[in-house]
Short mmCIF file of N, CA and C and ligand atoms in Angstrom, two decimals:
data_model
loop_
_atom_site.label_atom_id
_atom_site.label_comp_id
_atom_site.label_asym_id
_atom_site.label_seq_id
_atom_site.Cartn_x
_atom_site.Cartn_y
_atom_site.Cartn_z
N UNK A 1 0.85 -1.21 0.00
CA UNK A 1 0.00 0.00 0.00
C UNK A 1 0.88 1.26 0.00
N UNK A 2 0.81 2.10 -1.04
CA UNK A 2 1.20 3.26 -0.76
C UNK A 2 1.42 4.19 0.71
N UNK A 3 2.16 5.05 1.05
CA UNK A 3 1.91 5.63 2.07
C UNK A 3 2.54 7.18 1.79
N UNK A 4 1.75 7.75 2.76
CA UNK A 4 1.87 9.24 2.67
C UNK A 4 3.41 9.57 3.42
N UNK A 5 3.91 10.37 2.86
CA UNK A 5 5.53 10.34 3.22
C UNK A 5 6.01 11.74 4.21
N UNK A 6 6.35 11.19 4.82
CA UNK A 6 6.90 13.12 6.16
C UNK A 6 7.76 14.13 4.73
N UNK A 7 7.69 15.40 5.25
CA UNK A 7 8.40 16.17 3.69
C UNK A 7 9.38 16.76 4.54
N UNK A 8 10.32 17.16 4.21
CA UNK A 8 11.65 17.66 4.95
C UNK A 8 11.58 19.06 4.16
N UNK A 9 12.33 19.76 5.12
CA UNK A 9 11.74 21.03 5.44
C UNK A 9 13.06 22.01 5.16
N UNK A 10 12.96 22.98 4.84
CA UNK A 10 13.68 24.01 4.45
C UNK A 10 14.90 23.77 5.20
N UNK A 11 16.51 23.74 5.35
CA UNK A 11 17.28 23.93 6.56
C UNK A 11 18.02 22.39 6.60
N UNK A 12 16.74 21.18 6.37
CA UNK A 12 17.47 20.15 6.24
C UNK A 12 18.26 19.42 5.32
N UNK A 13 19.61 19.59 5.75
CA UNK A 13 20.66 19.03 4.85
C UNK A 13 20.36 18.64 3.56
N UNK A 14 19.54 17.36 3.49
CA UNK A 14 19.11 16.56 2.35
C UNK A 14 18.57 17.41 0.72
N UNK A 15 18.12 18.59 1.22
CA UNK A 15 17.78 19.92 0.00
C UNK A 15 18.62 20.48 -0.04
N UNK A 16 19.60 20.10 0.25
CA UNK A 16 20.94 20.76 -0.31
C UNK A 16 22.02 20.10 -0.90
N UNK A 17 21.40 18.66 -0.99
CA UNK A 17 22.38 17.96 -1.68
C UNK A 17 22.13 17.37 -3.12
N UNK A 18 23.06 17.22 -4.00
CA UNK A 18 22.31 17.20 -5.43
C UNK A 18 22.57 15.28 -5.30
N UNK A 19 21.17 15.13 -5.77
CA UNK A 19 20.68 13.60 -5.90
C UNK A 19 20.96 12.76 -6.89
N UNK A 20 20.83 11.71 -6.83
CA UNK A 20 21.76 10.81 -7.81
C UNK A 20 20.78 9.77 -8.80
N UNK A 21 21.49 9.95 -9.78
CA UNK A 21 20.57 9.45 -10.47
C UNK A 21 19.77 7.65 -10.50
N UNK A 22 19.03 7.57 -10.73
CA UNK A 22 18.41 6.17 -10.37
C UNK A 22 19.02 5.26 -11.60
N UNK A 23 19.63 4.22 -10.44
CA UNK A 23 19.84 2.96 -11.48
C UNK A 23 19.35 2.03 -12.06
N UNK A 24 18.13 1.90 -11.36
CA UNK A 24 17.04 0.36 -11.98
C UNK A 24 15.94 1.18 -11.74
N UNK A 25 15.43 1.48 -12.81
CA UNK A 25 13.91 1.83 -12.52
C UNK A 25 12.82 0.62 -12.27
N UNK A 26 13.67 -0.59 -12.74
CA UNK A 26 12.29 -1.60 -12.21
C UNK A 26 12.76 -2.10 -10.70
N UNK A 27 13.97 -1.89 -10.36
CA UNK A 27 13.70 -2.22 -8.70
C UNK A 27 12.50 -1.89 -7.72
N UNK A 28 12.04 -2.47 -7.27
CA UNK A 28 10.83 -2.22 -6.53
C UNK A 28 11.03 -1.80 -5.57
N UNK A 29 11.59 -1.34 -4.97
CA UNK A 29 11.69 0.31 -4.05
C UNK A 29 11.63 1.39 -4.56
N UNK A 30 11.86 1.71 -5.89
CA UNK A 30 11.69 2.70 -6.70
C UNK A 30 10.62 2.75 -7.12
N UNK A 31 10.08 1.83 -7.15
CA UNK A 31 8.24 1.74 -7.80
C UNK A 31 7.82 1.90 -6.55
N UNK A 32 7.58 1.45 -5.71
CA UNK A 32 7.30 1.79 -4.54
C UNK A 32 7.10 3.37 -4.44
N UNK A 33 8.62 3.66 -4.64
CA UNK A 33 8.56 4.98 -3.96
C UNK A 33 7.51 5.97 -5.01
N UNK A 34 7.49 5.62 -6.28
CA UNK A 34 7.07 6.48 -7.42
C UNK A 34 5.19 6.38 -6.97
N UNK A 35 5.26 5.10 -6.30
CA UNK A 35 3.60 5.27 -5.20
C UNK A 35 3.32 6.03 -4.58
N UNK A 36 4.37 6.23 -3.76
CA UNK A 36 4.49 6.80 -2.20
C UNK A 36 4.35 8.33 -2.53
N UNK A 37 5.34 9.10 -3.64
CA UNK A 37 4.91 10.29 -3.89
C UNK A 37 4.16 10.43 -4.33
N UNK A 38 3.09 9.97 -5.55
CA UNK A 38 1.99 10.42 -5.94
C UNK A 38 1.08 10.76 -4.94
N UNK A 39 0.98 9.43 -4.05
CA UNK A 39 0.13 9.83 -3.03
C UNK A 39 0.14 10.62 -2.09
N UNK A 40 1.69 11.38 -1.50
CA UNK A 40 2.10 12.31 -0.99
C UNK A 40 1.79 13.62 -1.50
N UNK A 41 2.27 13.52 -2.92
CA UNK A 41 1.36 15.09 -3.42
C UNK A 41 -0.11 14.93 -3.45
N UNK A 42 -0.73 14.08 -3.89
CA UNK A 42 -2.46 14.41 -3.76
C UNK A 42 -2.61 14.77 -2.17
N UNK A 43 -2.22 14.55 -1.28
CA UNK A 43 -2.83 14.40 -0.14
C UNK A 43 -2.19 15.91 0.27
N UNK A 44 -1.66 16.62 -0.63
CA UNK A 44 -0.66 17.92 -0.15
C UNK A 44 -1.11 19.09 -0.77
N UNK A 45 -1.83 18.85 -1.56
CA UNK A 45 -2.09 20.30 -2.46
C UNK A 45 -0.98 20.67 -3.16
N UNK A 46 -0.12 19.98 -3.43
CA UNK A 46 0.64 20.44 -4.36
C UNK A 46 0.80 20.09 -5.47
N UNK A 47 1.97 20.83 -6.59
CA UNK A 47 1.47 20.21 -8.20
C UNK A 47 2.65 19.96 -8.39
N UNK A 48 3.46 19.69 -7.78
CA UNK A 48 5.12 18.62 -8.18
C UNK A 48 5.56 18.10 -7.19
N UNK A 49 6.34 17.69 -6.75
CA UNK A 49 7.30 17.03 -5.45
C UNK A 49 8.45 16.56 -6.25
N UNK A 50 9.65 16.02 -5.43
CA UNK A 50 10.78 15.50 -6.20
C UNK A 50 11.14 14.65 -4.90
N UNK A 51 12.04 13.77 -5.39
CA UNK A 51 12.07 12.46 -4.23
C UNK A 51 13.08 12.97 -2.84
N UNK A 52 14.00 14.39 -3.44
CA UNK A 52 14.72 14.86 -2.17
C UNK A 52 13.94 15.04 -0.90
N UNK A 53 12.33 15.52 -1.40
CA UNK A 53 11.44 16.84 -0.12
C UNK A 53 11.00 14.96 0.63
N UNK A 54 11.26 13.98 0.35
CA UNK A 54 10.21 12.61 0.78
C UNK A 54 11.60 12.26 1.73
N UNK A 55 12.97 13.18 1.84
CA UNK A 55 14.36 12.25 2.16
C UNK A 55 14.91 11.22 1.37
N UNK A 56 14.87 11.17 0.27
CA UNK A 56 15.74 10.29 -0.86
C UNK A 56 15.93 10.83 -1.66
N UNK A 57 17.01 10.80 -1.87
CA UNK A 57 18.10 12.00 -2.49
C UNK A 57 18.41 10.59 -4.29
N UNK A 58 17.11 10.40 -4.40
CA UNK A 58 17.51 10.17 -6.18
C UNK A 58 16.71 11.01 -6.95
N UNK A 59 17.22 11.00 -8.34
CA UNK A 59 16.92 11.84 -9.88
C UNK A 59 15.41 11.69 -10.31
N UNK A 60 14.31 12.04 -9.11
CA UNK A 60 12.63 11.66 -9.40
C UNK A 60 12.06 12.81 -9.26
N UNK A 61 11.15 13.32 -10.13
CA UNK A 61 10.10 13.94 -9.64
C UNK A 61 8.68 13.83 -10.42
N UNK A 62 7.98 14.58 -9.62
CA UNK A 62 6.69 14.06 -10.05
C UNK A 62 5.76 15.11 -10.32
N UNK A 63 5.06 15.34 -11.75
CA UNK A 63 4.92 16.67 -12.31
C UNK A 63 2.80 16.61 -12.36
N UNK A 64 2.41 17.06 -11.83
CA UNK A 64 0.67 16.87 -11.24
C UNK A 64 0.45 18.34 -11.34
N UNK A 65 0.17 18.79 -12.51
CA UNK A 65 -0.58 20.30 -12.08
C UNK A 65 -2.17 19.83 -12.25
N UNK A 66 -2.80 20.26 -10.94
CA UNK A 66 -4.22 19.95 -11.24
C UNK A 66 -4.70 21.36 -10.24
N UNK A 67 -6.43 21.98 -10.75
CA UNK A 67 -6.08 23.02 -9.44
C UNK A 67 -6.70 22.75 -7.93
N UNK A 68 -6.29 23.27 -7.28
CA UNK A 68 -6.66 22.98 -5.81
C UNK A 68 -6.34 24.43 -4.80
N UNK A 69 -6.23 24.28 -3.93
CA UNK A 69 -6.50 25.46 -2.65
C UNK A 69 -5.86 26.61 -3.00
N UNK A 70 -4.27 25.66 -2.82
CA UNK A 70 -3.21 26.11 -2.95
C UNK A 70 -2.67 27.07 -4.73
N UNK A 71 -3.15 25.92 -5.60
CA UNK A 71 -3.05 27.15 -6.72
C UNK A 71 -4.05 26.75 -8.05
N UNK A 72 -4.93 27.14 -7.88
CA UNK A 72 -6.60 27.84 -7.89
C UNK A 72 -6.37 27.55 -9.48
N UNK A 73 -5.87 28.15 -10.10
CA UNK A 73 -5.40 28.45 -11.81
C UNK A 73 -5.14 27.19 -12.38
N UNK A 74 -4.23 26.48 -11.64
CA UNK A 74 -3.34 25.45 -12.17
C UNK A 74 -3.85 24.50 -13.48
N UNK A 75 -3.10 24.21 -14.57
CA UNK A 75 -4.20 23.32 -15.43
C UNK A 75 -4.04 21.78 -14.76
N UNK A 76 -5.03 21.05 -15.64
CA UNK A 76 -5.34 20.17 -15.14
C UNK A 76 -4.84 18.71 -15.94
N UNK A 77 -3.70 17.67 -15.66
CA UNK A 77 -3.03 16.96 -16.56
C UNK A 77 -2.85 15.68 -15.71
N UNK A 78 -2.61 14.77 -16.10
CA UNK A 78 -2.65 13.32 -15.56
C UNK A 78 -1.34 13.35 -14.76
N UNK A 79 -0.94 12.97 -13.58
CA UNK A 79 0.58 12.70 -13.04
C UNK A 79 1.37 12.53 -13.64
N UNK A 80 2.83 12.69 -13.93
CA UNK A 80 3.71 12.36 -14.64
C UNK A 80 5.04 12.23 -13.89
N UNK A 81 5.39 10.89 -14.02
CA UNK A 81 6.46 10.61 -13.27
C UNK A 81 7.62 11.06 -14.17
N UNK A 82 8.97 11.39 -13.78
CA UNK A 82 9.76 11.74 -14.69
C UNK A 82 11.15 11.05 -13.50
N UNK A 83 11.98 10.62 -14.25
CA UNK A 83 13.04 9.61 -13.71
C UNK A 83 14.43 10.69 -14.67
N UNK A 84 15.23 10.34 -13.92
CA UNK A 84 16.19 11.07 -14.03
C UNK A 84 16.32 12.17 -15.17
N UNK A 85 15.56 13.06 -14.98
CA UNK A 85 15.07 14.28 -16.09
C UNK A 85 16.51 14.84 -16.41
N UNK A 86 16.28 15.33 -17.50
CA UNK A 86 17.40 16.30 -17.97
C UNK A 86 16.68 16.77 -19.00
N UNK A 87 17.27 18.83 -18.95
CA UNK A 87 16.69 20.24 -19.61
C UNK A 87 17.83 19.76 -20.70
N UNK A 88 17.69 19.55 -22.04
CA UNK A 88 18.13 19.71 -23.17
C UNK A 88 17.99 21.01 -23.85
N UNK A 89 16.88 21.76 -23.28
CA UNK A 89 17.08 23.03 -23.93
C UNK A 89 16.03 24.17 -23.02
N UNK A 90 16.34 25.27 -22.89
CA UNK A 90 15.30 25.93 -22.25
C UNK A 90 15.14 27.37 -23.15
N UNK A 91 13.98 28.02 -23.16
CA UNK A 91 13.93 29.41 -24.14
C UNK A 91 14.36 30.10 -23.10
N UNK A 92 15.12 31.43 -23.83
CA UNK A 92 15.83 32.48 -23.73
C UNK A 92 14.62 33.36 -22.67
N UNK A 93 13.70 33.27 -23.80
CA UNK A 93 12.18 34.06 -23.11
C UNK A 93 11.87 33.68 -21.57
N UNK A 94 11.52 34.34 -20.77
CA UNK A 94 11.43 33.91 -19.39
C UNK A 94 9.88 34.86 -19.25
N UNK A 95 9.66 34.04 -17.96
CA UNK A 95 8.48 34.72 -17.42
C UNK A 95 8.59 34.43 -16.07
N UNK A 96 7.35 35.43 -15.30
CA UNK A 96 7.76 35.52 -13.91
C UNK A 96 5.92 34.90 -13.15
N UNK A 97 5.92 34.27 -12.35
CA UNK A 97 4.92 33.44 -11.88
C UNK A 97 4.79 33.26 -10.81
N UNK A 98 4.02 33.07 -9.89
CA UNK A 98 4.00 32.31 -8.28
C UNK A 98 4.39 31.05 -7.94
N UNK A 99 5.13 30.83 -6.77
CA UNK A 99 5.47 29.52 -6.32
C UNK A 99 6.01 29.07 -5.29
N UNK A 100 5.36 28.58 -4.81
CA UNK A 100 5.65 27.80 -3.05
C UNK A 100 6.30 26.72 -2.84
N UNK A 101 6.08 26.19 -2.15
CA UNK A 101 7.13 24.80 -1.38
C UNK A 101 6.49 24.19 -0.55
N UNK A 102 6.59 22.44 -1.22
CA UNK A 102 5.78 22.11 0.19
C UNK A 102 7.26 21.89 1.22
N UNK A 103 8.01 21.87 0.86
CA UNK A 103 9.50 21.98 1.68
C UNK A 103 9.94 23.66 2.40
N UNK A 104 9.02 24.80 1.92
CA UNK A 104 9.06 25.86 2.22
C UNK A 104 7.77 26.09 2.75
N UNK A 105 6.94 26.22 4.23
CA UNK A 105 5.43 26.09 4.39
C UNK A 105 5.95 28.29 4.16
N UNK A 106 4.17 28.40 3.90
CA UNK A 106 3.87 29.39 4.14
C UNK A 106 4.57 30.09 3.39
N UNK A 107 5.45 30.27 2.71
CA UNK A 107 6.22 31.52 1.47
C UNK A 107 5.68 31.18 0.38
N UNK A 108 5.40 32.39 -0.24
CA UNK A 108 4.96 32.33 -2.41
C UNK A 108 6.20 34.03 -2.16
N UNK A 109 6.29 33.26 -3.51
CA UNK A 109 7.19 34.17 -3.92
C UNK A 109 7.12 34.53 -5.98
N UNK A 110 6.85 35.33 -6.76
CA UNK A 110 7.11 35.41 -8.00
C UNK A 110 8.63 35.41 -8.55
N UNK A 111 8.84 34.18 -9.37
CA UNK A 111 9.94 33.56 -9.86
C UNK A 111 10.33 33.65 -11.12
N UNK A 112 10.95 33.72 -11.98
CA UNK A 112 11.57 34.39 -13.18
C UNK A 112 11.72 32.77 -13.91
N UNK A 113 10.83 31.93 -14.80
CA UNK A 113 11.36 30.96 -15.04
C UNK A 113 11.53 31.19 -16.75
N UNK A 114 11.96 29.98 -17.44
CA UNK A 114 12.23 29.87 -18.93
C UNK A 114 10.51 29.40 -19.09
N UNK A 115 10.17 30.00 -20.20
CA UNK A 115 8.51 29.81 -20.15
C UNK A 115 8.54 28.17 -21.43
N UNK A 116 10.12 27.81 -21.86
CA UNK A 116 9.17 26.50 -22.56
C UNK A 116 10.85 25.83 -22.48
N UNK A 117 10.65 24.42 -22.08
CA UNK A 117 11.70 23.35 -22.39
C UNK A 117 11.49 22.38 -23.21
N UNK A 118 13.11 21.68 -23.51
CA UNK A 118 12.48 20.39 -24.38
C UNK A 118 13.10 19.68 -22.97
N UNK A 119 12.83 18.27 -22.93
CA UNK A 119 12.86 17.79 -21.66
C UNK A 119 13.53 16.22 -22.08
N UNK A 120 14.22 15.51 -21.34
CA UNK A 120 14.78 13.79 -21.73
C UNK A 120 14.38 13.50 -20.61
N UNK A 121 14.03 12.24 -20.13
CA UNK A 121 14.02 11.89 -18.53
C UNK A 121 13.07 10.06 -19.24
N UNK A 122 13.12 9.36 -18.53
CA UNK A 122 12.87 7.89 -18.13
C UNK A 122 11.42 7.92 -17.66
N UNK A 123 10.54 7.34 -18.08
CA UNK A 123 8.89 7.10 -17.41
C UNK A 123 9.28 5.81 -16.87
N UNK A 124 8.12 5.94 -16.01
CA UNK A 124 8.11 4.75 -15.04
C UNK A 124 8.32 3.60 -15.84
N UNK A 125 8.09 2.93 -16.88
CA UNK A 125 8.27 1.36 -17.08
C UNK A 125 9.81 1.80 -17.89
N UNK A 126 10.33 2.68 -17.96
CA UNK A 126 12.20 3.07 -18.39
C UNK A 126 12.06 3.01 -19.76
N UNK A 127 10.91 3.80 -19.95
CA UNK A 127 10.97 3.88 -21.74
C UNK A 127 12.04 5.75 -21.57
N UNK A 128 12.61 5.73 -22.53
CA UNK A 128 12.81 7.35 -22.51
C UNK A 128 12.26 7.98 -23.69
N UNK A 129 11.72 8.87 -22.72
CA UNK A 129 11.25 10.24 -23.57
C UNK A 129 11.25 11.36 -23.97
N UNK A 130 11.72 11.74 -24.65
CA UNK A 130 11.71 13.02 -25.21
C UNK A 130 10.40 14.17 -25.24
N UNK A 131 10.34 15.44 -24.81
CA UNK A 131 8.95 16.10 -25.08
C UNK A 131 9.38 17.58 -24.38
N UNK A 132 8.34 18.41 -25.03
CA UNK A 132 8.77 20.31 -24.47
C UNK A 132 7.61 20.14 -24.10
N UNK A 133 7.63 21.31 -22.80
CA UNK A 133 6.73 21.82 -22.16
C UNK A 133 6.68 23.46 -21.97
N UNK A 134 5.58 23.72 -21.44
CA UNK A 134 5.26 25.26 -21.60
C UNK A 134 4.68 25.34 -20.51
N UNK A 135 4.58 26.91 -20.41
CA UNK A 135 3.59 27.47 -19.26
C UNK A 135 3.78 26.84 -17.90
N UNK A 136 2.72 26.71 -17.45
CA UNK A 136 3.03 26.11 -15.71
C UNK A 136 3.53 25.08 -15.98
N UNK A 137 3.16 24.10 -16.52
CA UNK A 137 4.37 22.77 -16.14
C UNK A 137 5.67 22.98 -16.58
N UNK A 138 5.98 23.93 -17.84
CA UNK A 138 7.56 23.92 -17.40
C UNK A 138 7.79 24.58 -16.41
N UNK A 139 6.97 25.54 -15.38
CA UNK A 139 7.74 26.44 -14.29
C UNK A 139 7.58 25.02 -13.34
N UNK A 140 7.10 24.16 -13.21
CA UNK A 140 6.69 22.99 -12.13
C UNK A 140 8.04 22.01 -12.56
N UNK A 141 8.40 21.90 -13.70
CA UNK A 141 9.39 21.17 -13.59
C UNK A 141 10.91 21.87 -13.72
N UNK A 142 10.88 22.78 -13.62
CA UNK A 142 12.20 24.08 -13.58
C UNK A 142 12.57 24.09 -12.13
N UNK A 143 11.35 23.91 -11.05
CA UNK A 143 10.96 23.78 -9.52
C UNK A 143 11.75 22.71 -9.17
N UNK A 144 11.10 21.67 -10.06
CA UNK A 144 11.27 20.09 -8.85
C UNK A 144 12.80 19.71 -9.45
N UNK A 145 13.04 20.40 -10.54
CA UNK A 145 14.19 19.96 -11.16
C UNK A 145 15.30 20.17 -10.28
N UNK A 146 15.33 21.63 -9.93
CA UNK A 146 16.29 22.39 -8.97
C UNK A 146 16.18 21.65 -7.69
N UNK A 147 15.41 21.00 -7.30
CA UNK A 147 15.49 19.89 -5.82
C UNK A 147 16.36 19.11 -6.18
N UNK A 148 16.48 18.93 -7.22
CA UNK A 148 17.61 17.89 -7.67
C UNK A 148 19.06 18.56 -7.82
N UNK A 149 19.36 19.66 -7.49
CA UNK A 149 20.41 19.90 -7.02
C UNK A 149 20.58 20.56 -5.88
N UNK A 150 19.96 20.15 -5.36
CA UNK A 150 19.83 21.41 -3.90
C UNK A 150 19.36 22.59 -3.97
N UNK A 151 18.68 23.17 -5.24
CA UNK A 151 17.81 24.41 -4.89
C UNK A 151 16.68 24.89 -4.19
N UNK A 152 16.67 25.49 -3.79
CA UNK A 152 14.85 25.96 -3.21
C UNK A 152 14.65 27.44 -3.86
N UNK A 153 12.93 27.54 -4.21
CA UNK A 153 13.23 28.42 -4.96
C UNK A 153 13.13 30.21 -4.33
N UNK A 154 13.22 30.15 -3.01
CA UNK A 154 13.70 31.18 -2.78
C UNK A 154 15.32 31.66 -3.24
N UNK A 155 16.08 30.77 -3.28
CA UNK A 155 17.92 30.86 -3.65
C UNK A 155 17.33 31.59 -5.26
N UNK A 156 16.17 31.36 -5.95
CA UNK A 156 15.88 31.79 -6.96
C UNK A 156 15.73 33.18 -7.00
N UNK A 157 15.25 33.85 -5.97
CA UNK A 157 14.93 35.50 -6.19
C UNK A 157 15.99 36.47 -6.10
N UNK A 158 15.78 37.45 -7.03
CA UNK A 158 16.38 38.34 -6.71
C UNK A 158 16.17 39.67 -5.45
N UNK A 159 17.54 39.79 -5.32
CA UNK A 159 17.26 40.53 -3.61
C UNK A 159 16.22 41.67 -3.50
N UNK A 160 15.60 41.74 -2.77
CA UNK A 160 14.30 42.45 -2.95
C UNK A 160 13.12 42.05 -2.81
N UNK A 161 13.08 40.56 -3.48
CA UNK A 161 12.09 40.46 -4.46
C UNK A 161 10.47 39.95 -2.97
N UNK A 162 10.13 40.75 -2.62
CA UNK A 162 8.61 39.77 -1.63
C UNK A 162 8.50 38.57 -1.31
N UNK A 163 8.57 38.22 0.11
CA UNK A 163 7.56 36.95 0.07
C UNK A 163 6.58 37.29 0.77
N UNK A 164 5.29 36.39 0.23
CA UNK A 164 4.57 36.70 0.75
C UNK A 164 4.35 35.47 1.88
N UNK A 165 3.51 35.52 2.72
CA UNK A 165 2.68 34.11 3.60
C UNK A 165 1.81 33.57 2.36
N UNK A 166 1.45 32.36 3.01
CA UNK A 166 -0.43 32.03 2.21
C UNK A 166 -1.15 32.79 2.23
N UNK A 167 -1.98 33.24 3.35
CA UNK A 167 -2.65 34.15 3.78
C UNK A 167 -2.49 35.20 2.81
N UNK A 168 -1.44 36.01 2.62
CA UNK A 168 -1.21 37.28 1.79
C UNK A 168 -1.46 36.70 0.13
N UNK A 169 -0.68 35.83 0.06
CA UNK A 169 -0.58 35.37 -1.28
C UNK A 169 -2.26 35.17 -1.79
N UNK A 170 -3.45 34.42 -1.17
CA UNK A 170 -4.52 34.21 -1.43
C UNK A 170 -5.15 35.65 -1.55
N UNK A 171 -5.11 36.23 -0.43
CA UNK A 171 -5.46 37.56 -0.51
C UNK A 171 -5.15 38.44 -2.17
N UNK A 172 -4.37 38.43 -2.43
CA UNK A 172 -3.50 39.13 -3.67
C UNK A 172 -4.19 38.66 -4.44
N UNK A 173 -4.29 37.25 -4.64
CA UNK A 173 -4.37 36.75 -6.12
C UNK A 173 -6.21 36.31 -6.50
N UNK A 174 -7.08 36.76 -4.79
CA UNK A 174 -8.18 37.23 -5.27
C UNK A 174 -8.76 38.58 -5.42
N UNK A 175 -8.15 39.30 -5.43
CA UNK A 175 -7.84 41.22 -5.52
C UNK A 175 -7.79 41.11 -6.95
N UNK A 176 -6.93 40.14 -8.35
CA UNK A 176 -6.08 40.65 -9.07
C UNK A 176 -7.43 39.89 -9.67
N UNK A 177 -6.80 39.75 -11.69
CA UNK A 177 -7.54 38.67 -12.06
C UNK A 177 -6.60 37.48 -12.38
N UNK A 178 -6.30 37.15 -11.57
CA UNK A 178 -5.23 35.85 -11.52
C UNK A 178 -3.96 35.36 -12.54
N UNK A 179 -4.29 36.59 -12.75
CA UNK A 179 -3.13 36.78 -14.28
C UNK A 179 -1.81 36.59 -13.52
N UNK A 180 -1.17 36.79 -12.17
CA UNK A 180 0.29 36.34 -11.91
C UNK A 180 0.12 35.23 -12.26
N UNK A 181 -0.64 34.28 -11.49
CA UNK A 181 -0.61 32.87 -11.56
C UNK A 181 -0.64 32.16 -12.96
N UNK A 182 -0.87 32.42 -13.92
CA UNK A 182 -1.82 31.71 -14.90
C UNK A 182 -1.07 32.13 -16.18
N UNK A 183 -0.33 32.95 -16.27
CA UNK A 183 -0.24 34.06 -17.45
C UNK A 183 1.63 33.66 -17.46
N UNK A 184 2.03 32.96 -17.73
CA UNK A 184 3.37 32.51 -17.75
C UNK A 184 4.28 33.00 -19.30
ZN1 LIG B 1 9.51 22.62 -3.96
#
């Protein structure tokens, strides 16, 4: 049975270390684990995770934009496991967007990402695939990617740049017409 996984938290070592890539995708601890997070993000409100924020420091993450509490806009796409991903290319063009942490509680912050990648990475049964993404899921996998080397995406802002709480952040983005969120 799947299980919902503790998330490690801003400060702890393990998000700061760059993770290694997976050697057997059919070992069954790895399938396992590719359980364990899905069900960890549904149960979280969030729309990615990567296997560092679960304490296992391998090359996984898991790309779920669907919308919920937390971000209202989000589109709506089937889970996608991605196994040792790699950015083959990212556009020059950037855009700036909202984005939290479930490894960071309580901060949103607007982030400067590449608005489209082409992407390589391993699906769960170790076929590899090739494919570009746009808009929020490439800022979702620009996110979980950087867990994979120890980023968080506050190390992302430039000095200055706001954070807000939840609280503020919800506040804001029902004031506006949700164009930070959505408009990548
Ligand atoms: Zn994160």
């Amino acid at each position: 049975m799947p299980r919902i996984l503790p998330i490690a938290k801003r400060g702890d070592p393990i998000l700061q270390q760059r993770a290694q890539p997976v050697a057997d995708i059919h070992d069954p601890a790895v399938q396992a684990l590719l359980d364990d997070l899905l069900l960890t993000l549904e149960a979280s409100s969030g729309v990615g995770i990567a296997a560092p924020q679960v304490f296992v420091s391998l090359r996984i993450i898991i790309v779920a934009s669907r919308p919920n509490p937390r971000y209202p806009d989000a589109p709506l796409m089937q889970p996608l496991a991605m196994l040792n991903p790699e950015i083959l290319w990212q556009s020059a063009a950037t855009c700036t967007g909202w984005e939290g942490c479930l490894s960071v509680p309580d901060a949103r912050a607007q982030v400067i990402r590449a608005t489209r990648l082409h992407m390589r990475y391993l699906d769960r049964q170790g076929a590899v695939v090739e494919a570009a993404f746009d808009g929020f899921i490439a800022r979702i996998i620009q996110h979980e990617c950087d867990h994979l080397d120890g980023i968080l995406f506050p190390e992302r802002l430039p000095a200055q740049t706001p954070i807000l709480t939840e609280a503020e952040f919800q506040q804001a983005i029902r004031g506006s017409t949700h164009e930070p969120v959505l408009k990548q």
